[in-house]
mmCIF file of C-alpha atoms in Angstrom:
data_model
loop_
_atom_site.group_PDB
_atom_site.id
_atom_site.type_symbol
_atom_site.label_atom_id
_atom_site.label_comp_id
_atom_site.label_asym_id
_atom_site.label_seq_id
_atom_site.Cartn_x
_atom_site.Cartn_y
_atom_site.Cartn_z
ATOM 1 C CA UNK A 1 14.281 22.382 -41.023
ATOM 2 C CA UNK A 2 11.232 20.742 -42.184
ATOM 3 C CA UNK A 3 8.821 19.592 -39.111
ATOM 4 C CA UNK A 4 5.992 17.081 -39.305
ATOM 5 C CA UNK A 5 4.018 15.413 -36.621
ATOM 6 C CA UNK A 6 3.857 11.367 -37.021
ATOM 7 C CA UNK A 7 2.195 8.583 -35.554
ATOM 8 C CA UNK A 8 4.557 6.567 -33.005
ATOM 9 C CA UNK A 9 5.688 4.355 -35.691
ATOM 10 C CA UNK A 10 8.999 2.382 -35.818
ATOM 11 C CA UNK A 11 8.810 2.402 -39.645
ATOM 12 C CA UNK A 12 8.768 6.251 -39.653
ATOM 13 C CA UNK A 13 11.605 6.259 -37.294
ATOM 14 C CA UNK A 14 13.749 3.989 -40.007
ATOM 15 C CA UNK A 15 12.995 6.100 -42.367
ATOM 16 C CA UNK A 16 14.059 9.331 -40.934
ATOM 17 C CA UNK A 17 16.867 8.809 -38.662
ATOM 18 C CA UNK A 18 19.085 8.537 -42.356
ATOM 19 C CA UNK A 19 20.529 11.933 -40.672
ATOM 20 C CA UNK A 20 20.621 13.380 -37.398
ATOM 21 C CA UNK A 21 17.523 13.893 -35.938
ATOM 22 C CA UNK A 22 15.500 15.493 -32.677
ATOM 23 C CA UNK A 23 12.418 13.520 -31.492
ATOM 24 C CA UNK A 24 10.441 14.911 -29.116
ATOM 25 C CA UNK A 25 6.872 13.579 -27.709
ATOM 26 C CA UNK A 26 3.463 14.949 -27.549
ATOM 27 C CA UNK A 27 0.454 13.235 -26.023
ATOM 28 C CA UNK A 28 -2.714 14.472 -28.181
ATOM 29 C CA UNK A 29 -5.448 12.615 -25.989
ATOM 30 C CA UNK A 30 -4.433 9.075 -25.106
ATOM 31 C CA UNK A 31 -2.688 8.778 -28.732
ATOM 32 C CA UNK A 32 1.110 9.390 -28.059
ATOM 33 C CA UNK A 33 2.870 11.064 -31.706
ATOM 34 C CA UNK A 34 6.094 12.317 -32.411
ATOM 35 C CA UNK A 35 7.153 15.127 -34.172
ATOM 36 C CA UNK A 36 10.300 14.299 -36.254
ATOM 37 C CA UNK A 37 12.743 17.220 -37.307
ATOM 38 C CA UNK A 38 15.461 15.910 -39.903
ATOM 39 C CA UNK A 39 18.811 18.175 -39.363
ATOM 40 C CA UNK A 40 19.252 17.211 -43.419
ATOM 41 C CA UNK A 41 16.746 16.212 -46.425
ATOM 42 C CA UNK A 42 18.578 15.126 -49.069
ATOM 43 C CA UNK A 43 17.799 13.036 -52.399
ATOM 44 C CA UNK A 44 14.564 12.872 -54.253
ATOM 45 C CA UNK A 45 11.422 11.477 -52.865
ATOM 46 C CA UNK A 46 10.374 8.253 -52.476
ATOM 47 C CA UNK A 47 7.767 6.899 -54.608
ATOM 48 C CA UNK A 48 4.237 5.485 -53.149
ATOM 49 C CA UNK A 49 5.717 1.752 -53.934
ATOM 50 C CA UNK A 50 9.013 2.207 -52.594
ATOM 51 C CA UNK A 51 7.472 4.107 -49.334
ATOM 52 C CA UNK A 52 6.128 0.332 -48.357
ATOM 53 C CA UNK A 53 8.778 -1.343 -49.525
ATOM 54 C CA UNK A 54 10.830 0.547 -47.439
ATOM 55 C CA UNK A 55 7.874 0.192 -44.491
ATOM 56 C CA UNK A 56 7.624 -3.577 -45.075
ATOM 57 C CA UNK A 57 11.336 -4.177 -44.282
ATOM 58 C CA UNK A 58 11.830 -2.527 -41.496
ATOM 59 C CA UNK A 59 8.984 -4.137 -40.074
ATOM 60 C CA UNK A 60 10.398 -7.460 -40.891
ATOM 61 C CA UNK A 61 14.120 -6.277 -39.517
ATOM 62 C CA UNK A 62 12.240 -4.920 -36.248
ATOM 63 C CA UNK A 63 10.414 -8.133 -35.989
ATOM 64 C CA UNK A 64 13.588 -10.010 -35.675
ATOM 65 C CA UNK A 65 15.915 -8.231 -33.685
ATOM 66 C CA UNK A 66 16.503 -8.857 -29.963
ATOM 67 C CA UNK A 67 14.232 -6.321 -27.223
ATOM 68 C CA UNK A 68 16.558 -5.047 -25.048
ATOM 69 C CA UNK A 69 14.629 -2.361 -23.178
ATOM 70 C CA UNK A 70 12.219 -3.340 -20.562
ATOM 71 C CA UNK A 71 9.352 -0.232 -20.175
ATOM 72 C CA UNK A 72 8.039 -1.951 -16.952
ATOM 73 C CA UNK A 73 11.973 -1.701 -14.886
ATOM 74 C CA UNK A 74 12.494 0.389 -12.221
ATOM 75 C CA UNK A 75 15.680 2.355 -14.075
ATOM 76 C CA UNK A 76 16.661 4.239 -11.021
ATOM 77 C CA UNK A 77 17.230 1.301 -8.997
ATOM 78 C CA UNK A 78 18.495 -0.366 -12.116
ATOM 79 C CA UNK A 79 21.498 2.500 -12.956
ATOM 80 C CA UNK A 80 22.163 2.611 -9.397
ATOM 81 C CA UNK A 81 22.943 -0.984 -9.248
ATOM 82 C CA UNK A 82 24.442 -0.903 -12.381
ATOM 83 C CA UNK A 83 26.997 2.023 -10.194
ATOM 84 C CA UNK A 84 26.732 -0.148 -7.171
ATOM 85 C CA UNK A 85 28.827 -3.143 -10.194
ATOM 86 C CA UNK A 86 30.830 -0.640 -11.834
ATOM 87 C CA UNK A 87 32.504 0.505 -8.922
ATOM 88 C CA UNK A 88 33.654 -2.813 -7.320
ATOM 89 C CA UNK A 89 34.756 -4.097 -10.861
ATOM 90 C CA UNK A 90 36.283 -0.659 -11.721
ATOM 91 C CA UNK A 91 34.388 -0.306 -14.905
ATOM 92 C CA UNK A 92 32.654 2.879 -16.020
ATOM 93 C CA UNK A 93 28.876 2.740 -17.313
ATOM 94 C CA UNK A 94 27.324 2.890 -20.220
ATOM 95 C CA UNK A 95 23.501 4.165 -20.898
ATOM 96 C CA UNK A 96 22.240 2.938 -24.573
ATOM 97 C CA UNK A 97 19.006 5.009 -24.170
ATOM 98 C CA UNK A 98 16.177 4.271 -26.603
ATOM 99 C CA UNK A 99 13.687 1.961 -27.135
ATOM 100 C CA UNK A 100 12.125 -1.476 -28.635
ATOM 101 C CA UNK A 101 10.355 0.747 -31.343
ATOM 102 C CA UNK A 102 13.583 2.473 -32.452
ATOM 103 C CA UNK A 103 15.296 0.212 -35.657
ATOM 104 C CA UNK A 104 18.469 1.985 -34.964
ATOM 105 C CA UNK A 105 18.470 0.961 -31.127
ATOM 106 C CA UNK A 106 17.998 -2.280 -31.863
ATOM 107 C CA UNK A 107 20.497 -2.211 -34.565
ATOM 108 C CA UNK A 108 22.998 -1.041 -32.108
ATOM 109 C CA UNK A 109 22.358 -3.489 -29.590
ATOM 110 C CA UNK A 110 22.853 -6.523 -32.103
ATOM 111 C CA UNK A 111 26.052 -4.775 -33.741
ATOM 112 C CA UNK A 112 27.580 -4.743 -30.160
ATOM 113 C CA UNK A 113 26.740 -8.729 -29.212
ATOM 114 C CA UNK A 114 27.392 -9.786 -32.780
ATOM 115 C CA UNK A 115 30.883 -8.060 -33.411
ATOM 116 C CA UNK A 116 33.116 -10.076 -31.041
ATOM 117 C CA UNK A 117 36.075 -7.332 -31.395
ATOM 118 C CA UNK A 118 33.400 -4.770 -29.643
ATOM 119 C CA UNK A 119 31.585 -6.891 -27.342
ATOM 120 C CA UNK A 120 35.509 -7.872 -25.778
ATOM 121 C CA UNK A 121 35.627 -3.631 -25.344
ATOM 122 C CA UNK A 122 32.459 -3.359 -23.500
ATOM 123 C CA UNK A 123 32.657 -6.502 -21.750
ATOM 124 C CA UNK A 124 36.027 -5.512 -20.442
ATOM 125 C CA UNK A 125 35.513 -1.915 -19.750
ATOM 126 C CA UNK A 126 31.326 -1.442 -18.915
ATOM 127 C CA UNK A 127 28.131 -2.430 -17.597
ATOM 128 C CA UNK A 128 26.128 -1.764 -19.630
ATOM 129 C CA UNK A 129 22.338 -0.432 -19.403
ATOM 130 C CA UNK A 130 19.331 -0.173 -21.867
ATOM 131 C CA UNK A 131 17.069 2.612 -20.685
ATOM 132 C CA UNK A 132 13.628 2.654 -21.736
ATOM 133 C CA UNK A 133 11.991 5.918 -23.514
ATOM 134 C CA UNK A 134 8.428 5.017 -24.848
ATOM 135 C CA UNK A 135 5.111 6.037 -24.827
ATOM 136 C CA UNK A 136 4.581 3.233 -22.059
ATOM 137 C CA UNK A 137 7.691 4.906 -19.814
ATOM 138 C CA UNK A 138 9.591 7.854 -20.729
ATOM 139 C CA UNK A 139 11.798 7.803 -17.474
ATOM 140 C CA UNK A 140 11.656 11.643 -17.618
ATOM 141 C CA UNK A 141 13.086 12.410 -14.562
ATOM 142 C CA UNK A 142 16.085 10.376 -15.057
ATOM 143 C CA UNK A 143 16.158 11.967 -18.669
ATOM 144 C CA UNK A 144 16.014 15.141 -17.277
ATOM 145 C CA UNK A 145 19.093 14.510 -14.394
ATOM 146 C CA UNK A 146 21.156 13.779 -17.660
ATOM 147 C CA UNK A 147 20.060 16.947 -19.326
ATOM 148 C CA UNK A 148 17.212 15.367 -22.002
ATOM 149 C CA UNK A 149 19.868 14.283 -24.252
ATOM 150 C CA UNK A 150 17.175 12.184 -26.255
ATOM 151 C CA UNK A 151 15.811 15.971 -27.166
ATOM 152 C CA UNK A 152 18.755 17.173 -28.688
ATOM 153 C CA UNK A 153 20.547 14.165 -30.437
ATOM 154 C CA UNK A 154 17.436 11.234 -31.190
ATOM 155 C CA UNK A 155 17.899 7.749 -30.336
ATOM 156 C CA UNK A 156 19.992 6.139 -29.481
ATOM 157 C CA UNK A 157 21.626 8.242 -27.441
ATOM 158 C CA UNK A 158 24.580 7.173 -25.189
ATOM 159 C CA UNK A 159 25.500 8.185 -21.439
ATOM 160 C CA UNK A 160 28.574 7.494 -19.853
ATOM 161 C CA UNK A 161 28.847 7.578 -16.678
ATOM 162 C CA UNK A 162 32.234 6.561 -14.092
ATOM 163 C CA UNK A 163 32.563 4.380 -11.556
ATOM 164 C CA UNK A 164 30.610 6.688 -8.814
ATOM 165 C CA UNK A 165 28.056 7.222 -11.335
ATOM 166 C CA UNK A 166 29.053 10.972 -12.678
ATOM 167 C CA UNK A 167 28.151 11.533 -15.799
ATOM 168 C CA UNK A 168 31.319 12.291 -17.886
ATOM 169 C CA UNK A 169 30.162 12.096 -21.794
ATOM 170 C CA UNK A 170 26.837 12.186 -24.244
ATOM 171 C CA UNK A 171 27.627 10.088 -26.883
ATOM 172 C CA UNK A 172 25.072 11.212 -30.796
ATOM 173 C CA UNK A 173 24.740 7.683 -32.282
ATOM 174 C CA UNK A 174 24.285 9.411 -35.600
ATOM 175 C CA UNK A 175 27.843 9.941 -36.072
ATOM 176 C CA UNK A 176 28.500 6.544 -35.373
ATOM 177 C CA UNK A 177 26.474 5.398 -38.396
ATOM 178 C CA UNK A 178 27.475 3.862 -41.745
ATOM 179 C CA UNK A 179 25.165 2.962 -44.175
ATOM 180 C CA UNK A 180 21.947 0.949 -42.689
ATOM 181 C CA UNK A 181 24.511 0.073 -39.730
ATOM 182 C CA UNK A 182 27.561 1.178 -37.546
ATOM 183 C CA UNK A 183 30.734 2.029 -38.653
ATOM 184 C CA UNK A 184 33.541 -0.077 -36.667
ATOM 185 C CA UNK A 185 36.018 1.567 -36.488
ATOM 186 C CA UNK A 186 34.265 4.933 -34.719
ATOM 187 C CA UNK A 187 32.078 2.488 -32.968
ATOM 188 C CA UNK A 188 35.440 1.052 -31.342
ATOM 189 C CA UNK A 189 37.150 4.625 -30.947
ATOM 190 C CA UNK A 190 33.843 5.794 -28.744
ATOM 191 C CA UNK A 191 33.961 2.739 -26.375
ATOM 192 C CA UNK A 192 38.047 2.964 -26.460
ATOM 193 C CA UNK A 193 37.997 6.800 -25.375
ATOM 194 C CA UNK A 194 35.833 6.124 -22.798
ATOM 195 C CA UNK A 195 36.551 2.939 -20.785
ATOM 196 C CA UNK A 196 38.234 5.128 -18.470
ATOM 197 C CA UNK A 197 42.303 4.875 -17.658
ATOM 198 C CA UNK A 198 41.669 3.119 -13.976
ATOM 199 C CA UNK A 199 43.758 -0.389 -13.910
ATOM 200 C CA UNK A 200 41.970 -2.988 -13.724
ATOM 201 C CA UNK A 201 43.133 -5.397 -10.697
ATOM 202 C CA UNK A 202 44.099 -8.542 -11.398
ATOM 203 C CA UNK A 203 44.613 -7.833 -15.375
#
């Protein structure tokens, strides 16, 4: 696998999360990098021109997509209350973790409230919580109680938890991917499998 250190730059991680990837984080000084390993390099290179083309559009996608994660939230309090929810409405929980800098996060977020067919499944079956990873907060002890899952499988990442807050599943978002977006039907199978099997009361 081919490693390469990169400045923390959301056109970078468009551009490589084609295939499964591992991000981790350095801090050199004050100036926070990644380094980027692709599982997969396939194709021929891009060309100088369509390099920015390529940059230009993600920054425009970026620019208009919704900001889910909050760096400044207290996510321990916030994924115990989302627990606290889960367990008197009998839901399990899901973790989208990530970040506002990550295209595919974002893309992920706006596939779920745009695709009425999957919002209905996680409405129905989840609370559901953004947690922050960024330069500004990496949450790393909260990473690190779910076993650093951003390490192994890149972001997103998904963590399901039950109803008393156990974790019960990692979910790679890579394998949810078609395309530049989400395939629908394995998008629906991971939220079907698990919702959990706990009747709902008074449904």
């Amino acid at each position: 696998m081919a490693g390469y250190l990169l400045k923390f730059d959301v056109v970078n991680q468009y551009l490589s999360h084609m295939k499964k990837s591992i991000i981790k984080s350095f801090l050199m000084g004050s100036l926070a990098m990644f380094s980027v390993a692709n599982a997969q390099t396939t194709g021929s290179p891009l060309t100088k021109e369509q390099l920015e083309a390529k940059k230009k559009a993600a920054r425009e996608e970026v620019s208009k997509l919704p900001k889910p994660y909050h760096p400044e939230a207290n996510a321990n309090l916030d994924i115990q209350n989302a627990v606290k929810l889960a367990k008197k409405e009998r839901k399990n929980v899901i973790i989208q973790a990530g970040g506002n800098w990550c295209i595919w996060c974002l893309r992920f977020n706006n596939y779920v409230q745009q695709t009425p067919e999957i919002k209905k499944i996680v409405d129905d079956n989840y609370v559901y919580y953004h947690l922050n990873w960024s330069p500004e907060n990496k949450n790393e002890k909260i990473f690190a109680s779910y076993g650093n899952p951003g390490e192994k499988f890149g972001y997103p990442v998904f963590i399901v938890l039950d109803e008393n807050g156990k974790q019960i599943h990692t979910q790679d978002s890579s394998v949810l991917e078609e395309g530049s977006g989400y395939s629908l039907e394995k998008v629906k199978e991971f939220f079907t499998t698990w919702k959990g099997s706990i009747p709902k009361l008074g449904g």
